[in-house]
Amino acid sequence: MDYARFVAAFLHRLGVHGAELEDIVQDVFMAAHHKGGYRPGAASPTTFLARLALDARRTTRRRNRRFWKAHSASLASALFDAHSPTPEHDLALQQAAQRCQASLDTLDPETRAIFLLFELEGESCEAIAAAFGLKLGTVYSRLHAARAEFHSQVARAERRENSLPRSTQGKNHGPRTHALTRK
Amino acid sequence: MAREPTRLLESDELSASERGLLEAALAQPPIHFDVSKGAARFRARRAALSAPQPNRSTLEAIAKRVLWLAPIAGFFTGLYLLLSPLPDAPAHPKTNAMQADENSVRAAVSNAHVETHSAQPEKAEPIQRPQPAQNPRKRASRETAAPHPTLDGARTVNASAKRAASAGSRAPRRPESTLTPTLASPSPPPAQPPTAPIVQDGAAPPAMTTVEAIDELRATARARGLLMSDPRAALALLDRITRAHPKGYLVEERDALRVLALSSAGQRDQAERLAAAFLRAHPDSPFADRIRAVADR
């Protein structure tokens, strides 16, 4: 498996972009190197790396290291994910993916990571608990909280969309093109 | 939940929209990440950490000699201190307060805010951090009018600087900040309507402190986060950020966010008008495609 791509994609889902993402990926593998690499156990290689990624992201955000070095490029991608224009049919998909991310924005990074690892990456709760140093029950409860928040945010967005007067809605019913949130 | 829960996508508890969002997140196109470049960078970094270290036995030998010589050196040093005459008291012993005064003088001189003694020391400008009420134009004219004393002349203005320091003001830690416009402090609302687009002339943003830049970034990110859930709140926040940072790093981003927030809030006419203005000002912006979609409706 391409663990570098996994770490990059995982960090991207946590809202890391551009130059900052490349730096944090490096930090993740350097941390793994310092730890002596992955040791087979209850945690899977991906949950092991996900935990390191979460820690590295937290450390980098706290220090704001390198952030201003390429601020314009990284901010552009962070705010609008504007790497390259996408075809129309991909644009709706990308916007939907970003709406999914937005629904998890209110969660703390660890809970969000648990949700992403379980629901999207297919990791087991046991592997997540082992990698994050949590009790299995804690993972269950955080997953439950993340799901509740996901449902709530999606329902809230739908209510807001449905409450807009028909006259103020778009002239066509194409995909809404405003940027979606991603932390 | 006492056992492993069923994944949402494998369960029946999702609504159609929720399922669509999760499936879209799962099918998200791969991000742009150069694995080979990252691997090369990692190898270089690891190689730097694995640089040859001094021979362990050599280190041990050096450590042993240092440990053996340290008490002997300490003995002779103590003997010297006991037998040598006490040094004469300096003519002007520096206390902490005097050192602080000297530092403030140096800072004041480098800021060119302190007039020379040959002028009128009594009218020397107090050393202060920029205040909102101060007019940057008057500050600039004052700076250009007063000569710039060198550090050698610092002693001659020590008296006026001491008075200024004792008046309760303190020297700025970052002298260059006093030369910046009042952007360093909250500025009054701009003359133009907050929702009007700010056309950039391509010039680099003026100097901002790191704290201000981070504040601008966080506030802009918060506004972006409100786009979906509360676009009107996003608009109000964008106006507030514009008042606080009229010429920050993220003016273009905020202009684009404003267009999208107006579109989300149902103010399509204004959104289309601002979108057209944005595209005229930033035709090659990375946000141009998104904004063009709003303008073309």
Coordinates of C-alpha atoms in Angstrom, one line a residue:
Chain A
M1 CA 0.0 0.0 0.0
D2 CA 1.2 3.5 -0.7
Y3 CA 1.3 4.8 2.8
A4 CA 2.5 8.2 1.7
R5 CA -0.6 8.7 -0.3
F6 CA -2.7 7.5 2.6
V7 CA -1.1 9.9 5.0
A8 CA -1.5 12.8 2.5
A9 CA -5.1 12.0 1.8
F10 CA -5.9 11.6 5.5
L11 CA -4.3 15.0 6.3
H12 CA -6.1 16.5 3.4
R13 CA -9.4 15.3 4.9
L14 CA -8.3 16.9 8.2
G15 CA -8.0 20.2 6.4
V16 CA -4.3 20.3 5.6
H17 CA -3.3 21.6 2.2
G18 CA -0.5 22.8 0.0
A19 CA 3.0 23.2 1.3
E20 CA 1.9 22.6 4.8
L21 CA 0.6 19.1 3.8
E22 CA 3.9 18.2 2.3
D23 CA 5.8 19.3 5.4
I24 CA 3.5 17.4 7.7
V25 CA 3.7 14.2 5.6
Q26 CA 7.5 14.5 6.1
D27 CA 7.1 14.9 9.8
V28 CA 4.9 11.9 10.0
F29 CA 7.4 9.6 8.4
M30 CA 10.3 11.1 10.4
A31 CA 8.3 10.5 13.5
A32 CA 7.7 6.9 12.4
H33 CA 11.4 6.6 11.7
H34 CA 12.3 7.8 15.2
K35 CA 9.8 5.4 16.7
G36 CA 11.5 2.6 14.9
G37 CA 8.8 2.1 12.4
Y38 CA 5.5 0.2 12.7
R39 CA 5.4 -2.8 15.0
P40 CA 2.7 -5.4 14.3
G41 CA 0.1 -5.3 16.9
A42 CA -3.5 -4.3 17.5
A43 CA -3.0 -1.1 15.6
S44 CA -2.8 -1.4 11.8
P45 CA -0.1 0.4 9.8
T46 CA -2.6 3.0 8.7
T47 CA -4.0 3.7 12.1
F48 CA -0.5 4.0 13.4
L49 CA 0.3 6.5 10.7
A50 CA -3.0 8.3 11.2
R51 CA -2.1 8.9 14.9
L52 CA 1.3 10.3 14.0
A53 CA -0.4 12.4 11.3
L54 CA -2.9 13.8 13.9
D55 CA 0.0 14.6 16.3
A56 CA 2.1 16.2 13.6
R57 CA -0.8 18.3 12.4
R58 CA -1.5 19.5 15.9
T59 CA 2.2 20.4 16.5
T60 CA 2.4 22.2 13.2
R61 CA -0.7 24.2 13.7
R62 CA 0.5 25.2 17.2
R63 CA 3.8 26.5 16.0
N64 CA 2.5 27.9 12.7
R65 CA 5.7 26.7 11.3
R66 CA 6.3 27.4 7.6
F67 CA 2.8 28.6 7.3
W68 CA 3.7 32.1 6.1
K69 CA 6.5 30.9 3.9
A70 CA 4.0 30.1 1.1
H71 CA 0.9 31.6 2.5
S72 CA -0.8 32.7 -0.7
A73 CA -0.6 29.3 -2.4
S74 CA -1.5 27.3 0.7
L75 CA -4.3 29.6 1.7
A76 CA -5.8 29.5 -1.8
S77 CA -5.9 25.8 -1.7
A78 CA -7.0 25.7 1.9
L79 CA -9.9 28.0 1.3
F80 CA -11.0 26.9 -2.0
D81 CA -9.2 23.7 -2.9
A82 CA -8.4 25.3 -6.2
H83 CA -5.6 23.1 -7.5
S84 CA -7.1 22.8 -10.9
P85 CA -10.4 23.3 -12.6
T86 CA -12.5 20.2 -12.6
P87 CA -14.9 19.1 -15.2
E88 CA -18.6 19.8 -14.5
H89 CA -19.5 16.3 -13.4
D90 CA -16.5 16.2 -11.1
L91 CA -17.3 19.6 -9.7
A92 CA -20.5 18.4 -8.1
L93 CA -18.7 15.4 -6.7
Q94 CA -16.0 17.6 -5.2
Q95 CA -18.5 19.9 -3.7
A96 CA -20.4 17.0 -2.2
A97 CA -17.2 15.7 -0.7
Q98 CA -16.4 19.1 0.7
R99 CA -19.9 19.4 2.2
C100 CA -19.2 16.1 3.9
Q101 CA -16.0 17.6 5.3
A102 CA -17.9 20.7 6.3
S103 CA -20.4 18.6 8.3
L104 CA -17.5 17.4 10.5
D105 CA -15.9 20.8 10.9
T106 CA -17.3 21.3 14.4
L107 CA -15.7 18.1 15.7
D108 CA -12.3 18.1 17.5
P109 CA -9.5 16.7 15.3
E110 CA -9.3 13.4 17.1
T111 CA -13.0 12.7 16.9
R112 CA -13.0 13.7 13.3
A113 CA -10.1 11.4 12.6
I114 CA -11.9 8.5 14.3
F115 CA -14.9 9.1 12.1
L116 CA -12.8 9.3 8.9
L117 CA -10.8 6.3 9.7
F118 CA -13.8 4.1 10.6
E119 CA -16.4 5.3 8.1
L120 CA -14.2 6.1 5.1
E121 CA -11.0 4.2 5.5
G122 CA -12.6 1.1 6.8
E123 CA -10.4 0.7 9.9
S124 CA -11.6 -1.3 12.8
C125 CA -12.4 0.3 16.2
E126 CA -9.9 -1.9 17.8
A127 CA -7.1 -0.7 15.5
I128 CA -8.1 2.9 16.1
A129 CA -8.2 2.4 19.8
A130 CA -4.8 0.8 19.8
A131 CA -3.2 3.5 17.6
F132 CA -4.7 6.4 19.5
G133 CA -4.1 5.0 23.0
L134 CA -7.8 5.0 23.8
K135 CA -10.2 2.5 25.3
L136 CA -12.4 0.7 22.9
G137 CA -15.5 2.2 24.6
T138 CA -14.1 5.6 24.2
V139 CA -13.7 5.0 20.4
Y140 CA -17.3 3.8 20.3
S141 CA -18.6 6.8 22.1
R142 CA -16.6 9.3 20.0
L143 CA -17.8 7.6 16.9
H144 CA -21.4 7.8 18.1
A145 CA -20.9 11.6 18.8
A146 CA -19.3 12.1 15.4
R147 CA -22.2 10.4 13.7
A148 CA -24.7 12.5 15.6
E149 CA -22.9 15.6 14.6
F150 CA -22.7 14.5 11.0
H151 CA -26.5 13.8 10.9
S152 CA -27.2 17.2 12.6
Q153 CA -25.0 19.2 10.3
V154 CA -26.4 17.7 7.1
A155 CA -30.0 18.1 8.3
R156 CA -29.2 21.8 9.2
A157 CA -27.8 22.4 5.8
E158 CA -30.8 20.9 4.1
R159 CA -33.2 22.9 6.2
R160 CA -31.3 26.1 5.3
E161 CA -31.3 25.2 1.6
N162 CA -35.0 24.4 1.7
S163 CA -35.9 27.6 3.5
L164 CA -34.5 29.9 0.8
P165 CA -37.3 31.4 -1.3
R166 CA -37.7 29.9 -4.7
S167 CA -37.4 33.3 -6.4
T168 CA -33.9 33.7 -4.9
Q169 CA -32.7 30.3 -5.9
G170 CA -30.5 29.9 -8.9
K171 CA -31.7 30.5 -12.4
N172 CA -30.8 27.0 -13.2
H173 CA -30.6 24.0 -11.0
G174 CA -26.9 23.4 -11.6
P175 CA -24.6 22.7 -8.8
R176 CA -23.9 25.4 -6.3
T177 CA -20.5 26.7 -7.1
H178 CA -19.6 28.5 -3.8
A179 CA -16.7 27.0 -2.1
L180 CA -17.3 24.6 0.7
T181 CA -15.6 24.5 4.0
R182 CA -12.6 22.5 4.9
K183 CA -10.4 23.1 7.9
Chain B
M1 CA -22.3 0.5 21.5
A2 CA -20.9 -2.6 23.0
R3 CA -19.6 -4.2 19.8
E4 CA -18.1 -3.0 16.5
P5 CA -20.8 -0.8 14.9
T6 CA -21.9 -1.2 11.3
R7 CA -20.4 1.4 9.0
L8 CA -22.8 4.0 7.9
L9 CA -22.5 3.2 4.3
E10 CA -23.3 -0.4 5.0
S11 CA -26.3 0.4 7.1
D12 CA -29.8 1.6 6.4
E13 CA -29.8 4.6 8.7
L14 CA -28.5 7.1 6.2
S15 CA -30.7 9.5 4.3
A16 CA -30.2 9.8 0.6
S17 CA -28.3 13.1 1.0
E18 CA -26.1 11.7 3.8
R19 CA -25.3 8.7 1.7
G20 CA -24.5 10.9 -1.3
L21 CA -22.1 13.0 0.8
L22 CA -20.3 10.0 2.2
E23 CA -20.0 8.3 -1.1
A24 CA -18.7 11.5 -2.6
A25 CA -16.1 11.8 0.2
L26 CA -15.1 8.2 -0.5
A27 CA -14.9 8.8 -4.3
Q28 CA -13.0 12.0 -3.9
P29 CA -10.3 12.4 -6.6
P30 CA -6.8 11.9 -5.4
I31 CA -5.1 15.0 -4.2
H32 CA -2.0 16.4 -5.8
F33 CA 0.9 14.9 -3.9
D34 CA 4.3 14.0 -5.4
V35 CA 5.3 10.8 -3.8
S36 CA 8.7 10.6 -5.4
K37 CA 9.6 14.1 -4.4
G38 CA 8.5 13.5 -0.9
A39 CA 10.5 10.3 -0.7
A40 CA 13.6 12.0 -2.0
R41 CA 13.1 14.8 0.6
F42 CA 12.6 12.2 3.3
R43 CA 15.7 10.3 2.3
A44 CA 17.8 13.5 2.4
R45 CA 16.4 14.4 5.8
R46 CA 17.1 11.0 7.2
A47 CA 20.6 11.1 5.7
A48 CA 21.3 14.4 7.4
L49 CA 20.2 12.9 10.7
S50 CA 22.4 9.8 10.1
A51 CA 25.5 11.8 9.5
P52 CA 28.7 10.2 10.9
Q53 CA 28.9 10.9 14.6
P54 CA 32.3 11.3 16.5
N55 CA 33.8 8.0 17.6
R56 CA 32.3 6.9 20.8
S57 CA 35.6 6.0 22.3
T58 CA 37.0 9.4 21.4
L59 CA 34.1 11.1 23.1
E60 CA 34.6 9.0 26.2
A61 CA 38.3 9.8 26.3
I62 CA 37.5 13.5 26.0
A63 CA 34.9 13.3 28.7
K64 CA 37.3 11.6 31.1
R65 CA 40.0 14.2 30.6
V66 CA 37.5 17.0 31.2
L67 CA 36.2 15.4 34.3
W68 CA 39.8 14.9 35.5
L69 CA 40.8 18.5 34.8
A70 CA 37.7 20.2 36.0
P71 CA 38.5 20.0 39.8
I72 CA 42.1 21.1 39.2
A73 CA 41.0 24.1 37.1
G74 CA 38.4 24.9 39.7
F75 CA 41.0 24.8 42.5
F76 CA 43.4 27.2 40.7
T77 CA 40.5 29.5 39.7
G78 CA 39.4 29.8 43.2
L79 CA 42.9 30.4 44.4
Y80 CA 43.3 33.2 41.9
L81 CA 40.0 34.8 43.0
L82 CA 41.0 34.7 46.6
L83 CA 44.5 36.1 46.1
S84 CA 43.8 38.7 43.4
P85 CA 42.9 42.2 44.4
L86 CA 39.3 43.3 44.1
P87 CA 38.7 45.2 40.9
D88 CA 38.0 48.9 41.2
A89 CA 34.4 49.8 41.2
P90 CA 33.4 51.1 37.8
A91 CA 32.9 54.8 37.5
H92 CA 29.4 54.3 36.4
P93 CA 28.0 50.9 37.5
K94 CA 25.2 49.8 35.3
T95 CA 22.1 48.9 37.2
N96 CA 19.2 47.1 35.6
A97 CA 17.3 50.3 35.4
M98 CA 20.2 52.1 33.6
Q99 CA 20.6 49.2 31.2
A100 CA 16.9 49.4 30.5
D101 CA 17.2 53.1 29.9
E102 CA 20.1 52.6 27.6
N103 CA 18.1 50.0 25.6
S104 CA 15.3 52.4 25.4
V105 CA 17.6 55.1 24.1
R106 CA 19.0 52.8 21.5
A107 CA 15.5 51.8 20.4
A108 CA 14.4 55.4 20.3
V109 CA 17.4 56.4 18.3
S110 CA 16.9 53.7 15.8
N111 CA 13.3 54.7 15.5
A112 CA 14.3 58.3 14.9
H113 CA 11.6 59.5 17.3
V114 CA 13.9 61.3 19.7
E115 CA 15.2 64.7 18.8
T116 CA 18.8 65.6 19.5
H117 CA 19.8 67.7 22.4
S118 CA 20.9 70.5 20.1
A119 CA 17.3 70.9 19.1
Q120 CA 14.8 71.0 21.9
P121 CA 15.1 68.0 24.2
E122 CA 12.1 69.1 26.3
K123 CA 9.9 68.6 23.3
A124 CA 11.2 65.1 22.4
E125 CA 8.4 62.8 21.3
P126 CA 7.6 60.1 23.9
I127 CA 8.5 56.6 22.9
Q128 CA 5.2 55.0 22.4
R129 CA 3.7 52.1 20.5
P130 CA 1.5 53.4 17.7
Q131 CA -1.9 54.5 18.9
P132 CA -5.1 54.5 16.8
A133 CA -5.5 58.3 17.2
Q134 CA -2.1 59.1 15.7
N135 CA -2.0 60.3 12.2
P136 CA 0.6 58.4 10.2
R137 CA 1.1 61.4 7.9
K138 CA 2.1 63.6 10.8
R139 CA 4.4 60.8 12.1
A140 CA 6.0 60.5 8.6
S141 CA 6.6 64.3 8.4
R142 CA 8.1 64.3 11.9
E143 CA 10.4 61.5 11.0
T144 CA 11.7 63.2 7.8
A145 CA 12.1 66.6 9.5
A146 CA 14.2 65.4 12.5
P147 CA 17.8 64.4 11.9
H148 CA 18.7 60.8 12.7
P149 CA 21.2 60.8 15.6
T150 CA 23.7 58.0 15.5
L151 CA 24.3 55.7 18.3
D152 CA 27.4 57.7 19.3
G153 CA 25.1 60.5 20.0
A154 CA 22.8 58.5 22.1
R155 CA 24.3 59.7 25.3
T156 CA 23.5 63.3 24.4
V157 CA 19.8 62.4 24.2
N158 CA 19.9 60.2 27.3
A159 CA 18.2 62.9 29.4
S160 CA 15.3 63.3 27.1
A161 CA 14.9 59.6 26.6
K162 CA 15.0 59.0 30.3
R163 CA 12.2 61.6 30.8
A164 CA 10.2 59.9 28.1
A165 CA 10.8 56.5 29.6
S166 CA 9.9 57.7 33.1
A167 CA 6.7 59.2 31.7
G168 CA 5.2 55.8 31.6
S169 CA 5.7 55.0 28.0
R170 CA 7.9 52.1 26.9
A171 CA 10.2 51.5 24.0
P172 CA 8.7 49.2 21.4
R173 CA 10.2 45.8 21.3
R174 CA 10.2 45.8 17.5
P175 CA 11.3 49.3 16.6
E176 CA 10.3 48.8 13.0
S177 CA 6.7 48.5 14.1
T178 CA 6.5 52.2 14.9
L179 CA 7.3 53.1 11.4
T180 CA 4.4 51.1 10.0
P181 CA 1.1 52.7 9.4
T182 CA -1.7 52.4 11.9
L183 CA -2.5 49.1 10.3
A184 CA -0.8 47.7 13.4
S185 CA -3.8 48.8 15.4
P186 CA -7.5 48.6 14.7
S187 CA -8.4 51.1 12.1
P188 CA -11.6 53.1 11.6
P189 CA -14.0 51.8 9.0
P190 CA -13.0 52.5 5.4
A191 CA -14.8 55.1 3.4
Q192 CA -16.1 52.7 0.8
P193 CA -19.1 50.4 1.6
P194 CA -17.9 47.2 3.3
T195 CA -19.5 45.0 0.7
A196 CA -17.9 46.7 -2.3
P197 CA -15.0 44.8 -3.9
I198 CA -11.5 46.0 -3.2
V199 CA -9.6 46.1 -6.4
Q200 CA -6.0 45.2 -5.9
D201 CA -3.2 46.8 -7.9
G202 CA -0.9 43.8 -7.5
A203 CA 1.2 45.5 -4.9
A204 CA 2.5 43.4 -2.0
P205 CA 0.6 43.8 1.3
P206 CA 2.3 46.2 3.8
A207 CA 4.2 44.8 6.8
M208 CA 1.9 43.1 9.3
T209 CA 2.9 41.6 12.6
T210 CA 2.6 37.8 12.8
V211 CA -0.2 38.1 15.3
E212 CA -2.2 40.3 13.0
A213 CA -1.6 38.0 10.1
I214 CA -2.7 35.0 12.1
D215 CA -5.8 36.9 13.3
E216 CA -6.7 37.8 9.7
L217 CA -6.2 34.2 8.7
R218 CA -8.3 32.7 11.5
A219 CA -11.1 35.2 10.9
T220 CA -11.1 34.5 7.2
A221 CA -11.2 30.8 7.8
R222 CA -14.1 31.3 10.2
A223 CA -16.0 33.2 7.6
R224 CA -15.3 30.5 5.1
G225 CA -16.7 28.0 7.6
L226 CA -19.9 29.9 7.8
L227 CA -20.5 30.0 4.0
M228 CA -22.8 27.0 4.1
S229 CA -24.4 27.2 7.5
D230 CA -24.9 31.0 7.8
P231 CA -23.9 33.1 4.8
R232 CA -25.2 36.3 6.3
A233 CA -23.0 35.8 9.4
A234 CA -20.1 35.1 6.9
L235 CA -20.8 38.4 5.2
A236 CA -20.9 40.3 8.5
L237 CA -17.6 38.7 9.5
L238 CA -16.0 39.5 6.2
D239 CA -17.0 43.1 6.6
R240 CA -15.4 43.1 10.1
I241 CA -12.2 41.6 8.8
T242 CA -12.0 44.1 6.0
R243 CA -12.3 46.9 8.5
A244 CA -9.6 45.4 10.7
H245 CA -7.3 44.4 7.8
P246 CA -8.1 46.6 4.8
K247 CA -4.9 45.6 3.1
G248 CA -4.0 42.2 4.5
Y249 CA -2.7 39.1 2.9
L250 CA -6.1 37.6 2.1
V251 CA -8.0 40.5 0.4
E252 CA -8.5 38.5 -2.8
E253 CA -9.7 35.4 -0.9
R254 CA -12.1 37.5 1.1
D255 CA -13.5 39.2 -2.1
A256 CA -14.1 35.8 -3.5
L257 CA -15.7 34.6 -0.3
R258 CA -18.0 37.6 -0.3
V259 CA -19.2 36.8 -3.8
L260 CA -20.0 33.2 -2.8
A261 CA -21.6 34.3 0.5
L262 CA -23.9 36.7 -1.3
S263 CA -24.8 34.0 -3.7
S264 CA -25.6 31.6 -0.8
A265 CA -27.6 34.2 0.9
G266 CA -29.8 34.7 -2.1
Q267 CA -28.5 38.2 -3.0
R268 CA -27.9 37.1 -6.6
D269 CA -27.9 40.5 -8.2
Q270 CA -25.2 41.8 -5.9
A271 CA -23.3 38.6 -6.1
E272 CA -23.2 38.8 -9.9
R273 CA -22.2 42.4 -9.8
L274 CA -19.3 41.7 -7.4
A275 CA -18.4 38.6 -9.4
A276 CA -18.0 40.6 -12.5
A277 CA -15.8 43.2 -10.7
F278 CA -13.7 40.4 -9.2
L279 CA -13.1 38.8 -12.6
R280 CA -12.1 42.2 -14.0
A281 CA -9.6 42.7 -11.2
H282 CA -8.3 39.1 -10.9
P283 CA -8.8 37.4 -14.3
D284 CA -6.1 34.8 -13.4
S285 CA -7.2 34.2 -9.9
P286 CA -7.3 30.5 -8.7
F287 CA -10.9 31.3 -7.7
A288 CA -11.8 32.6 -11.1
D289 CA -13.7 29.5 -12.2
R290 CA -15.9 29.5 -9.1
I291 CA -16.6 33.1 -9.4
R292 CA -17.2 32.9 -13.1
A293 CA -19.9 30.4 -12.4
V294 CA -21.7 32.9 -10.2
A295 CA -21.3 35.7 -12.8
D296 CA -22.5 33.6 -15.7
R297 CA -25.9 32.7 -14.1

